[in-house]
Coordinates of C-alpha atoms in Angstrom, one line a residue:
Chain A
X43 CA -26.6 19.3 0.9
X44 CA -24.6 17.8 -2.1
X45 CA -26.0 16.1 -4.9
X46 CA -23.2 13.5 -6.4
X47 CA -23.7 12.3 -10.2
X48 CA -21.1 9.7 -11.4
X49 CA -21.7 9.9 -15.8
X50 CA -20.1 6.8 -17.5
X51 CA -17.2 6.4 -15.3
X52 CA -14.2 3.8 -16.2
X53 CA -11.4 3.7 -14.1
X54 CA -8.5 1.9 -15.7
X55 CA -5.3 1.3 -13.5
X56 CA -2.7 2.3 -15.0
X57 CA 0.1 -0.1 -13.4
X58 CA -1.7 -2.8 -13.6
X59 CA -4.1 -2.6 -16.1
X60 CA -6.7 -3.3 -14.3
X61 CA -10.6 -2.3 -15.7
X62 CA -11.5 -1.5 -11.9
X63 CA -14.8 0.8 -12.8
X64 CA -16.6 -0.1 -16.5
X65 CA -18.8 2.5 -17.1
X66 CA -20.8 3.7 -14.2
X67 CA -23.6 5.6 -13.9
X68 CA -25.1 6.5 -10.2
X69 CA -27.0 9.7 -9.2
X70 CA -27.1 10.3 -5.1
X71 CA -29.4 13.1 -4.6
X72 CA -28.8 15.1 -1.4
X73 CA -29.9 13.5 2.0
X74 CA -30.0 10.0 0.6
X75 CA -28.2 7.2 2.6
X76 CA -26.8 4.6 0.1
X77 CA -24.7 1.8 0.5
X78 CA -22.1 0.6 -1.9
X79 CA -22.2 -3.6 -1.8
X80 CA -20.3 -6.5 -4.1
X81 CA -17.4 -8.4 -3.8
X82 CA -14.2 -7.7 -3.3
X83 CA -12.5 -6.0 -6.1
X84 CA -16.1 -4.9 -7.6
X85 CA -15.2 -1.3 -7.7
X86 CA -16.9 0.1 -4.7
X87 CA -13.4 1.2 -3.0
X88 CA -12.3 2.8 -6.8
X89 CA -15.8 4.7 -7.0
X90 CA -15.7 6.3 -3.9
X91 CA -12.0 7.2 -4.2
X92 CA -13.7 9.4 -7.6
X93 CA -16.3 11.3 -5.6
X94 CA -13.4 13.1 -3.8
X95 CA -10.8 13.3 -6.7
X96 CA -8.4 10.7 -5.2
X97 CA -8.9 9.0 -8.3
X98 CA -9.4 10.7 -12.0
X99 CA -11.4 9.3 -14.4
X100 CA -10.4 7.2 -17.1
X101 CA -13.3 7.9 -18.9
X102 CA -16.3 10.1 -17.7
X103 CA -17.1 12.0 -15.2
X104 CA -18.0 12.6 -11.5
X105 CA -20.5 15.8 -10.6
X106 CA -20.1 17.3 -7.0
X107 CA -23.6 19.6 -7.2
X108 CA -23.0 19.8 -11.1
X109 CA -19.4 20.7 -10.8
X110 CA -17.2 18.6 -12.7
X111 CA -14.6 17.1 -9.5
X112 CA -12.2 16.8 -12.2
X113 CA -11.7 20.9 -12.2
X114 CA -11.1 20.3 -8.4
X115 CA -8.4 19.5 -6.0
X116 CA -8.6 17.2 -3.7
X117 CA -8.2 19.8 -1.2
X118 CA -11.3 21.6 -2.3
X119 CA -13.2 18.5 -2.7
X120 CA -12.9 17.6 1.0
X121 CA -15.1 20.5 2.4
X122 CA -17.4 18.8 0.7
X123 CA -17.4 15.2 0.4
X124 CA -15.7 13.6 3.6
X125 CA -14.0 10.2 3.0
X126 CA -13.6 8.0 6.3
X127 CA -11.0 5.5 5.2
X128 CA -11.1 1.7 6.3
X129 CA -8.1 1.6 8.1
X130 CA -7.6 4.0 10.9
X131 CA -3.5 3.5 11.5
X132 CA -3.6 4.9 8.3
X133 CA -4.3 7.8 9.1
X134 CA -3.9 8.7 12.9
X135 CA -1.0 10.8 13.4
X136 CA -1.5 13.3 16.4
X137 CA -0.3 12.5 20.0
X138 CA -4.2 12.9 21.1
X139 CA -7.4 12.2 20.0
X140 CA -8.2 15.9 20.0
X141 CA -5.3 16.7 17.8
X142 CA -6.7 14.2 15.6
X143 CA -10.2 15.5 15.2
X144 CA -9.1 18.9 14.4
X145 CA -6.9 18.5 12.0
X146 CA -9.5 18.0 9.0
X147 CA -11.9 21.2 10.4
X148 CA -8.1 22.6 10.4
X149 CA -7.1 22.1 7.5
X150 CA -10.4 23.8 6.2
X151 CA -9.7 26.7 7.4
X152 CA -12.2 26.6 11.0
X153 CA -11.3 27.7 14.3
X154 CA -12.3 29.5 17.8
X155 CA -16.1 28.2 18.8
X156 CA -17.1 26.5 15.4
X157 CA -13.8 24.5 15.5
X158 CA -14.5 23.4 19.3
X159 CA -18.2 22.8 18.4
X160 CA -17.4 20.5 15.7
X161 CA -14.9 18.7 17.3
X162 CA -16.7 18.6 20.6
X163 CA -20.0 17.1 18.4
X164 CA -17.8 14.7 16.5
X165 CA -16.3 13.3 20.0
X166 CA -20.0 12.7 21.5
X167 CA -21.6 11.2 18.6
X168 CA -18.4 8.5 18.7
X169 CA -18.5 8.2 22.6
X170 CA -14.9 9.5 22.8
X171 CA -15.9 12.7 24.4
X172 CA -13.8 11.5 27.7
X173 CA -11.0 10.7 26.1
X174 CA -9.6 14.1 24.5
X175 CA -6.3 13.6 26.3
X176 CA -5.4 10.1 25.4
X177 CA -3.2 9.0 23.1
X178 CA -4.8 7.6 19.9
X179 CA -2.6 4.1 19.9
X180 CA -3.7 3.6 23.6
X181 CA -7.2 3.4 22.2
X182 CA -8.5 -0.5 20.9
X183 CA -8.6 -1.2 17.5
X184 CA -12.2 -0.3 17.0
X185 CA -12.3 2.7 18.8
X186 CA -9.2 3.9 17.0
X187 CA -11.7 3.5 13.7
X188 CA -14.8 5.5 15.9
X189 CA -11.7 8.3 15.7
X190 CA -11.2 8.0 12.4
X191 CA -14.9 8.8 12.0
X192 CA -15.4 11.8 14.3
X193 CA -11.9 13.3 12.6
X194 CA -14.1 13.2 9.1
X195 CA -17.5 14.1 10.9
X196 CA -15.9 17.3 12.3
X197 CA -14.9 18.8 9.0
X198 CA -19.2 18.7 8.7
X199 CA -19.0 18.0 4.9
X200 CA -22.0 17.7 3.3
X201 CA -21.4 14.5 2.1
X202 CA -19.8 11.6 4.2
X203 CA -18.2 8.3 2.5
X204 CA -17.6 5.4 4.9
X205 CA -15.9 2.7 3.5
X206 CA -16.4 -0.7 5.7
X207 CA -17.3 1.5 9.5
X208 CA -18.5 -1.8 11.1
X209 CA -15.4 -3.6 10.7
X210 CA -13.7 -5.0 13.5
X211 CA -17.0 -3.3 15.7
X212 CA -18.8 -5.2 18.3
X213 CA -22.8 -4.8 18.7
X214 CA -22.5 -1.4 20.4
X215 CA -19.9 0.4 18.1
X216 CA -22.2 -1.4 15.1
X217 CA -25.1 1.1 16.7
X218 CA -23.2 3.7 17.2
X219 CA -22.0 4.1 13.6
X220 CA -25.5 3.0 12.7
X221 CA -26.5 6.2 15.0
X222 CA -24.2 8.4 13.2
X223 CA -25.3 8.0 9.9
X224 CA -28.5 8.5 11.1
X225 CA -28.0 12.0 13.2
X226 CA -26.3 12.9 9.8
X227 CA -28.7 12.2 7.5
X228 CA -31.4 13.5 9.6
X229 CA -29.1 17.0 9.5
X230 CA -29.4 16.9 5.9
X231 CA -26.2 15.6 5.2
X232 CA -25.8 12.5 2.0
X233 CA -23.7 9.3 3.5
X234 CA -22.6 6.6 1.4
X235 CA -21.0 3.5 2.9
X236 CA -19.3 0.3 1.2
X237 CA -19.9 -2.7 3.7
X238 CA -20.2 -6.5 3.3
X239 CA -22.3 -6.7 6.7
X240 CA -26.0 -6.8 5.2
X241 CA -27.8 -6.9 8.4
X242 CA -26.3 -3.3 9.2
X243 CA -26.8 -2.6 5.3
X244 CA -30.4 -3.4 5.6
X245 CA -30.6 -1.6 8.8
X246 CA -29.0 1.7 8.5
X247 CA -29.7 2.7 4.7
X248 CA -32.8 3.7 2.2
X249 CA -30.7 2.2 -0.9
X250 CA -28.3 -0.4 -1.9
X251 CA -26.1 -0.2 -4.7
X252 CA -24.9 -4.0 -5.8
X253 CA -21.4 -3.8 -8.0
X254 CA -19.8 -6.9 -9.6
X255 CA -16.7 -6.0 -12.0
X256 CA -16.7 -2.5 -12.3
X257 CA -20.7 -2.2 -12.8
X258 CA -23.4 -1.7 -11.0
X259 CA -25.7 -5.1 -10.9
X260 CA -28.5 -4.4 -8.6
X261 CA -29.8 -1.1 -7.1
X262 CA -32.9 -0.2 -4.9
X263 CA -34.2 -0.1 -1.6
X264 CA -33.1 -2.9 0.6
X265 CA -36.3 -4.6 0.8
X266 CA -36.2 -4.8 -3.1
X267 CA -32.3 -6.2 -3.1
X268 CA -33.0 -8.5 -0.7
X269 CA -36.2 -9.7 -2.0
X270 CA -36.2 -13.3 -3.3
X271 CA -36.1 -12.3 -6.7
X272 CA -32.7 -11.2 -6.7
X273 CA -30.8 -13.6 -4.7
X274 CA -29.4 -15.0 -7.7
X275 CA -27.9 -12.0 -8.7
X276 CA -26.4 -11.2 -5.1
X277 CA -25.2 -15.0 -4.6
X278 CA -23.3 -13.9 -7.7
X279 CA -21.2 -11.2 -6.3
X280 CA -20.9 -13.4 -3.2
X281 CA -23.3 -11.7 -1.3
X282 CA -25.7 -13.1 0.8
X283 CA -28.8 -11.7 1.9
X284 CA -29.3 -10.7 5.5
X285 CA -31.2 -13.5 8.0
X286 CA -34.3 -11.8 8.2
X287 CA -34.3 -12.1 4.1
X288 CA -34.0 -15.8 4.1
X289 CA -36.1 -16.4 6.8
X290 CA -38.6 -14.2 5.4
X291 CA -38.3 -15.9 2.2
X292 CA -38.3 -19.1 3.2
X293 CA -41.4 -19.0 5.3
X294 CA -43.1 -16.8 2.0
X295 CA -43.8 -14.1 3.8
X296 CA -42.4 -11.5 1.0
X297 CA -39.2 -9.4 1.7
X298 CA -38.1 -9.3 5.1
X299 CA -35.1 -7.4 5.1
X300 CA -34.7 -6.1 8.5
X301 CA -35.4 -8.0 11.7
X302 CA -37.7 -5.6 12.3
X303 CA -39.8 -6.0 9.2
X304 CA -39.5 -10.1 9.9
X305 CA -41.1 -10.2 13.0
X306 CA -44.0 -7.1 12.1
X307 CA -44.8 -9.8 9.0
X308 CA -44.5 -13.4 12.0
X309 CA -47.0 -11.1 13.7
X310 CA -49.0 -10.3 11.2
X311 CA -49.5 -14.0 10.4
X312 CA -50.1 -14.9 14.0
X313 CA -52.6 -12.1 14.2
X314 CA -54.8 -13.5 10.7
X315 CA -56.1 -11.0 8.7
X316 CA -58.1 -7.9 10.3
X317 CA -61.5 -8.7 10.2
Chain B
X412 CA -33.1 -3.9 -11.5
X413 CA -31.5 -6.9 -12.0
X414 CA -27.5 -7.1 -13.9
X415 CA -27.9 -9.6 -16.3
X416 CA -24.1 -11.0 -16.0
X417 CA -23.8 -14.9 -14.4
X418 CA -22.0 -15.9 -11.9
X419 CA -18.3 -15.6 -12.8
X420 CA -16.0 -17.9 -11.5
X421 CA -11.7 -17.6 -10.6
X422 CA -9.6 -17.4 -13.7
X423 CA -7.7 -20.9 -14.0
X424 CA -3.9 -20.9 -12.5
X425 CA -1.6 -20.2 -15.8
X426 CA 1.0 -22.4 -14.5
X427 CA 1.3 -25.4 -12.6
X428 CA 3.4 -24.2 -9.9
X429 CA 2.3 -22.5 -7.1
X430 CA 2.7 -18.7 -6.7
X431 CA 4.6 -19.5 -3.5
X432 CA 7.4 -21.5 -5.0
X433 CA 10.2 -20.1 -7.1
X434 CA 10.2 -20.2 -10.9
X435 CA 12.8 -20.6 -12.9
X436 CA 14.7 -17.6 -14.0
X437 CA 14.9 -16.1 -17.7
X438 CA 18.3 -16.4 -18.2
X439 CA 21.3 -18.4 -17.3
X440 CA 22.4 -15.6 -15.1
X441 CA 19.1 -15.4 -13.3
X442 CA 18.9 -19.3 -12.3
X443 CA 22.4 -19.1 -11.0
X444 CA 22.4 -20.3 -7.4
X445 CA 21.7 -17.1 -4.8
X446 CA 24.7 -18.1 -3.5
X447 CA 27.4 -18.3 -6.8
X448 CA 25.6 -14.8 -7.4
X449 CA 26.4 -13.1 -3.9
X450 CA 29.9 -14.7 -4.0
X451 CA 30.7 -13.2 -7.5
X452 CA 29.5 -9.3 -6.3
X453 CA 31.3 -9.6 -2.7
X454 CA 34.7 -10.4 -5.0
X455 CA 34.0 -8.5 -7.5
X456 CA 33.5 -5.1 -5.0
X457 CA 36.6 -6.8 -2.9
X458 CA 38.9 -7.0 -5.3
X459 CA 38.1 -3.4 -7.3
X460 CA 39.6 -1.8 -4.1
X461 CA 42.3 -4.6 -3.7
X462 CA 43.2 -4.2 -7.4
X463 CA 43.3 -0.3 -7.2
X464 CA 44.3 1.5 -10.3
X465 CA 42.2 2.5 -13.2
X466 CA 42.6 -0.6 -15.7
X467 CA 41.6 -3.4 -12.8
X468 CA 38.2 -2.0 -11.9
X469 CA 37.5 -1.2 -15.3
X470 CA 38.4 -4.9 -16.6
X471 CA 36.1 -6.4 -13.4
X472 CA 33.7 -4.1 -14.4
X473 CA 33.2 -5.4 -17.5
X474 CA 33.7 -8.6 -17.3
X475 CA 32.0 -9.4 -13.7
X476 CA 29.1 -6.7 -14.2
X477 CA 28.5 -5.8 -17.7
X478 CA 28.7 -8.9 -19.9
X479 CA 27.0 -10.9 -17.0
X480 CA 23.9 -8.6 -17.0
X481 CA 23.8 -8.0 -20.9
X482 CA 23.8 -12.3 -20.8
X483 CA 20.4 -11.5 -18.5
X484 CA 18.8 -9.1 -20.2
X485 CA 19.0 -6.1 -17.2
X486 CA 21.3 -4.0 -18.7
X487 CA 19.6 -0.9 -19.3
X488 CA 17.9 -1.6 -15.6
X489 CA 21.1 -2.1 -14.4
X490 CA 23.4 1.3 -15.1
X491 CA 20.6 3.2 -14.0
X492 CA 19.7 1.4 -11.0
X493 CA 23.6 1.4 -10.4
X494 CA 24.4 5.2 -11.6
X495 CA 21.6 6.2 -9.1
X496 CA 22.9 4.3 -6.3
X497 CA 26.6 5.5 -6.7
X498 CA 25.8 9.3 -7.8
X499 CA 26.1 11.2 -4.8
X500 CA 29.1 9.4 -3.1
X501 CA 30.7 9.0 -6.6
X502 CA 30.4 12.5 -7.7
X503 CA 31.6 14.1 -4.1
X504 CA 34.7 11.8 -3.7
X505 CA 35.4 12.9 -7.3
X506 CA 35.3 16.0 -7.1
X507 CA 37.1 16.1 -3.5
X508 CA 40.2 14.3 -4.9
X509 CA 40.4 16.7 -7.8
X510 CA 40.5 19.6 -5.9
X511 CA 41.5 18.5 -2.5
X512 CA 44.8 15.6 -3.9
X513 CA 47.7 16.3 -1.4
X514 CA 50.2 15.2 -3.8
X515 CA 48.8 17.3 -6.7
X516 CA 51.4 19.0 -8.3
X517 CA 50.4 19.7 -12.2
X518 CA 47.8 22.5 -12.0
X519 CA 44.5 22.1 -14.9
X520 CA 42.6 24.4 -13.2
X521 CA 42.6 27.3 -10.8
X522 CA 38.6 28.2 -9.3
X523 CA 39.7 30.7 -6.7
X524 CA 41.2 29.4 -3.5
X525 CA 40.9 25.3 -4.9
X526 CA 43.2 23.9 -7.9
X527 CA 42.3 21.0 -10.1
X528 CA 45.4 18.6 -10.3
X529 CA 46.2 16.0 -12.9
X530 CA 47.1 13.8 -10.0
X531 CA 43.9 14.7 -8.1
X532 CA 41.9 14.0 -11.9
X533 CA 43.8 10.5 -11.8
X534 CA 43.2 9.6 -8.2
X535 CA 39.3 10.6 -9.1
X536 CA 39.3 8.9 -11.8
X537 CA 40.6 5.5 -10.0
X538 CA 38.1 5.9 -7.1
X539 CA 35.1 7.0 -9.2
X540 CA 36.0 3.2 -11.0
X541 CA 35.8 1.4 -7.5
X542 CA 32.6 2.9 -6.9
X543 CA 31.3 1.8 -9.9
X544 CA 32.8 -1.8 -9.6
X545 CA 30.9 -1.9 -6.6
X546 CA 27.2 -0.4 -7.1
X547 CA 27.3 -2.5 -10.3
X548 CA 28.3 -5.8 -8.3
X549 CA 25.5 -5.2 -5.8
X550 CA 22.6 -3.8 -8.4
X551 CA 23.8 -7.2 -10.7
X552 CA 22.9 -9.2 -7.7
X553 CA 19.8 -7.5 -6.5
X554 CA 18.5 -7.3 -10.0
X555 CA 18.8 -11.2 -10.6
X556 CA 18.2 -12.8 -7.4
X557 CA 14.6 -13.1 -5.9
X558 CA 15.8 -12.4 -1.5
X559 CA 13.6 -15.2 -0.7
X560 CA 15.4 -17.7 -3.2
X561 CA 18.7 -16.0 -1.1
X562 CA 17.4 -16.7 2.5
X563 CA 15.8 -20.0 1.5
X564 CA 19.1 -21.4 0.1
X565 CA 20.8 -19.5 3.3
X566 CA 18.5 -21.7 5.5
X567 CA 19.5 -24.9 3.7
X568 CA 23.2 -24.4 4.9
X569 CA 22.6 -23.8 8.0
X570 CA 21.9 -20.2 8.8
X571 CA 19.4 -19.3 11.5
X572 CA 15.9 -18.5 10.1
X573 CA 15.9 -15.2 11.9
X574 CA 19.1 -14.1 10.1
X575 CA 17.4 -15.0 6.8
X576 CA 13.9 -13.4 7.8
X577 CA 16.0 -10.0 9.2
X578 CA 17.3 -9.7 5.6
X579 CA 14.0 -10.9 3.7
X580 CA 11.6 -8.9 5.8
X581 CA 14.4 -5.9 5.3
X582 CA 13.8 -5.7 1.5
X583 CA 10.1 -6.7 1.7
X584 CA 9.8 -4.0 3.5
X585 CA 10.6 -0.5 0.9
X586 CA 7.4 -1.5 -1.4
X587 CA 5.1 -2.2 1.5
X588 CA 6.2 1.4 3.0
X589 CA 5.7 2.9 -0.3
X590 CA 2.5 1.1 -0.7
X591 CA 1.3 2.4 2.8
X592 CA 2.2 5.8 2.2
X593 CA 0.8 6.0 -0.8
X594 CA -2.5 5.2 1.4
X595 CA -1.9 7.3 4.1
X596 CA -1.3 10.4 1.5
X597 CA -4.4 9.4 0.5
X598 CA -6.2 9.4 3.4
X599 CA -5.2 12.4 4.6
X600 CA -5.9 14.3 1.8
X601 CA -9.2 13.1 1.8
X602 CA -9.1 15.1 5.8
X603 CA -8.2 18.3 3.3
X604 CA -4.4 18.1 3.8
X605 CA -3.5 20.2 0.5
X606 CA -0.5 18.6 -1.1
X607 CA -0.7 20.1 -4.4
X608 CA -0.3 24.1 -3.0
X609 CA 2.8 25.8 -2.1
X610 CA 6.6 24.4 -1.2
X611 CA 5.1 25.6 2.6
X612 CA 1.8 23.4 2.2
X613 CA 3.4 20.7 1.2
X614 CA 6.3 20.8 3.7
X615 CA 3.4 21.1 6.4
X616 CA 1.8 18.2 5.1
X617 CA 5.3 16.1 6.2
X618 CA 4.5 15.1 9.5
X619 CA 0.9 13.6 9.0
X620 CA 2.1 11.6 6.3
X621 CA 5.3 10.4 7.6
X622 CA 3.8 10.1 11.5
X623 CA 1.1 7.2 10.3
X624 CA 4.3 5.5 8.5
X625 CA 6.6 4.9 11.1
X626 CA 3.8 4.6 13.9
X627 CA 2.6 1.9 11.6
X628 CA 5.4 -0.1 10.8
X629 CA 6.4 0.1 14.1
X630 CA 3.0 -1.7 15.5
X631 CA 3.0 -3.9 12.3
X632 CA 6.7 -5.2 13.7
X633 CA 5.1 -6.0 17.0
X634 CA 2.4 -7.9 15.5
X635 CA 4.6 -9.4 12.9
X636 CA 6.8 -10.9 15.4
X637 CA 3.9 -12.1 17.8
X638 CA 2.3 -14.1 14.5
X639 CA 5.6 -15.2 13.7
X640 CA 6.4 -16.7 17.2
X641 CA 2.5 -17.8 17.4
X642 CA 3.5 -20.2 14.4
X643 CA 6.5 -21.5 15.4
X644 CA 9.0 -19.4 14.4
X645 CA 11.6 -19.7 17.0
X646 CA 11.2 -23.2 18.1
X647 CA 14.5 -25.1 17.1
X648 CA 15.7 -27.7 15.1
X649 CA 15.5 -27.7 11.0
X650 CA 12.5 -26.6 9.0
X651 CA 10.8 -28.7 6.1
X652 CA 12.0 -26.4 2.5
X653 CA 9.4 -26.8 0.1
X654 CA 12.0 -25.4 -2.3
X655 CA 15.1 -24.7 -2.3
X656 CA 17.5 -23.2 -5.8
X657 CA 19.2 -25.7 -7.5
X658 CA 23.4 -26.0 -7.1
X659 CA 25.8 -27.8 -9.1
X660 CA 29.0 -29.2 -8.9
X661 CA 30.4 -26.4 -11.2
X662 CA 29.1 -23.9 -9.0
X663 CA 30.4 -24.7 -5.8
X664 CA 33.9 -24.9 -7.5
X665 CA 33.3 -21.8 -8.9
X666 CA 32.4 -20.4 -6.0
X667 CA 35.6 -21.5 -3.8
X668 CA 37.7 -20.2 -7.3
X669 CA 36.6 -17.2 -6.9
X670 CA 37.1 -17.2 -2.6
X671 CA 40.7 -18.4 -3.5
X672 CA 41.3 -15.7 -6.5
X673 CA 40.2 -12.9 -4.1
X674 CA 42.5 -14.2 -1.0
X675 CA 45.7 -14.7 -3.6
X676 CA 45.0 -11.3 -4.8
X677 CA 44.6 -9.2 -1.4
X678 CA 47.6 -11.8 -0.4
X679 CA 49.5 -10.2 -3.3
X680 CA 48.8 -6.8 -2.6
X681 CA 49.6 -7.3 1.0
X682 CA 52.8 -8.9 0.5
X683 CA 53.7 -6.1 -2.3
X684 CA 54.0 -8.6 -5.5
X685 CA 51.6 -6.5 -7.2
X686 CA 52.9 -2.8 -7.2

């Protein structure tokens, strides 16, 4: 269990001058499962880069269970904050998906049993378990991103960082990252994710964190960010609320974020008040 | 909780012409045609090995190379972008024909087995001047001339687009490698790779850095080329040129001048006029 603290953090690049992160402050207590939203360019791919020391503050600080990450290395900071990157062929390197998935748990220092175990775990929670063999590039485009995840969910970090899983995922690999950040936060484990798909956002996470230019806009439960009140404020990072929201709004019938939560309200209606 | 910023909208273009098109250059040198600009290095790093000698390269140097780029304002850029280029070949043909001159006969210096010659020093001296005419010629050209502006002026005389996109893509290319393995570093110290231990670690670290890179840019070619042939690419006849660099009159004849002066002078030297 990691709690992660972010304390007035401004990240200025230094090539480009770019004010990417103005002055942040976040606290993600242990267990939680947030989700980073906003824009493009609103920071969320420059915070998360912080939480694992990638990126140094320009000002402020990030605190990994009240250690400052800035007295860290990257290297120590990923046995305990595990960062799945958007694009797989960025990453993939081994000549089989086995290779692949150990080579974080590796590089931590696990073998024998645990290191099988892990891997083995990461494999099934993906659906890859049959294909330890294979070559990663003879796997699709979105399975090759389900192996990106298992090689982070095998190191078991506390933490786990997605940035954008669902991208490029039909329905089914949508529920099956939407089943691993479950499994993991019901083991305990913190997962923050950046997408722009708010139907899985609304799904698959207790809070949202809205960012617009380097600052955090908007940040609560998903049935309070989607909630009519603050549409204007997402329609001004681009964003727009999931169906079930607008419907749900649309028909008055409070905030509906979730389909789920839309159709228990439809029947509520249909049912008239319990006499 | 609500941010309290408004809806921002795109910054207004600073220019009137479109990022895609060429603008003109900052100096006289720089909005020379692509062409007058390749012409002038290929006879300036032709005729510093016709010429031969110590005073011929020197005089080409400065008059071809270093006046030209002072005129543009990449001087500084220039000798270090061309010292850095010429270095290794430069200093081991130097030191091979001071020590190793057949005809050496006036000793400066004895290390050992190997002797120093005043000959060998000469003959050094001579080559190291050739190699200087030449990196200087080529970094001159690369530092003033935009490779698209160079294809797209190609293209308007004639040449295929392929040959034009083969050199293009081929210098596009460096900064989006460096770009993507500046990712993929990333990513894979975010698995726990340690890049920042020991000379060991960090030679370790090699292969899943440099694996993603060339596995990448290998796929990225096939795609490239499918994209490239979904759109036309190969179909023949001429293209429309939004664009293309301006030429003048005084150009072109500067350009065949030059052609001319290089052919009487290898002419010369072939015939033995010029001892």
């Amino acid at each position: 269990m990691a709690d992660l603290r972010v304390e007035r953090l401004v990240h200025v690049y230094r090539e480009s001058g770019v004010r990417a992160l103005d002055g942040i402050d976040l606290e993600i207590r242990a267990g939680e499962r947030v989700a980073l939203v906003g824009q493009n360019g609103s920071g969320k791919t420059t915070l998360v880069r912080h939480l694992n020391g990638l990126l140094r503050p320009t000002e402020g600080r990030v605190l990994v269970d009240g250690h400052d990450a800035g007295s860290m290395t990257v290297a120590q900071l990923a046995a305990r904050i595990g960062l799945v990157f958007q694009d797989p062929d960025r990453q993939i390197f081994a000549g089989s998906v086995r290779a692949e998935v150990e080579f974080g748990p590796r590089n931590l220092g696990r073998s024998g049993a645990e290191l099988s175990a892990a891997v083995a775990d990461a494999l099934a929670a993906t659906g890859l378990e049959g294909e330890t063999a294979t070559n990663p590039y003879d796997l699709g485009g979105s399975r090759r991103k389900l192996l990106a995840l298992a090689s982070v969910l095998a190191m078991r970090t506390p933490v786990l960082v997605l940035d954008e899983p669902t991208t490029g995922q039909d329905a089914r690999g949508v529920e099956r990252v939407r089943a691993v950040i479950e499994a993991a936060a019901a083991a305990g484990r913190t997962v923050v994710a950046i997408s722009h798909d708010m139907r899985f956002v609304a799904e698959a996470f207790e809070r949202v964190v809205v960012m617009r230019g380097g600052r955090v806009v908007l940040d609560g439960s998903p049935s309070d960010v989607f909630a009519e009140a603050s549409w204007d404020a997402l329609r001004s990072t681009y964003l727009e609320p999931p169906l079930a929201s607008r419907i749900g709004g649309r028909l008055g019938l409070g905030s509906t974020p979730t389909d789920a939560a839309l159709i228990a309200r439809l029947r509520e209606g249909a049912e008239g008040p319990a006499s | 909780m609500a941010g309290g910023a408004g809806l921002t909208s795109a910054p207004p273009l600073d220019r009137g012409i479109p990022d895609f098109l060429e603008r003109p250059g900052p100096s006289p040198v720089h909005r020379l045609n692509p062409l007058t600009k390749a012409t002038l290095a290929t006879v300036t790093a032709v005729a510093a090995v016709a010429l031969g000698g110590l005073v011929g390269p020197v005089v080409l140097v400065l008059v071809a190379v270093i006046l030209p780029a002072a005129a543009a304002g990449v001087l500084g850029r220039l000798i270090r972008t061309s010292l850095l280029l010429a270095l290794p070949i430069a200093v081991s043909a130097f030191l091979v024909n001071l020590f190793f001159f057949p005809d050496g006969r006036t000793v400066l210096v004895e290390v050992g087995p190997i002797t120093a010659t005043a000959e060998g020093f000469g003959f050094a001296l001579e080559i190291l001047a050739r190699i200087l005419a030449i990196s200087g010629a080529v970094t001159l050209f690369y530092l003033t001339t935009r490779p698209a502006a160079l294809v797209i002026d190609l293209e308007r005389r004639g040449v295929s687009p392929r040959v034009g996109f083969v050199a293009n893509a081929s210098v596009q290319t460096v900064p989006a490698m460096v770009e993507r393995a500046a990712q993929i570093t990333a990513a894979q110290r975010a698995r726990g790779l340690d890049t920042e231990g020991s000379v060991w670690r960090r030679i370790r670290g090699i292969v899943p850095i440099v694996g993603p890179v060339i596995l990448g840019s290998i796929a990225e070619v096939e795609e490239r080329t499918m994209a490239l042939e979904a759109r036309g690419f190969t179909r023949p006849g001429r293209r429309t040129l939004l664009w293309t660099p301006s030429d003048t009159t005084f150009e072109r004849i500067l350009r065949w001048g030059l052609v001319a002066a290089l052919v009487g002078l290898i002419a010369v030297r072939v015939t033995g006029v010029l001892r």
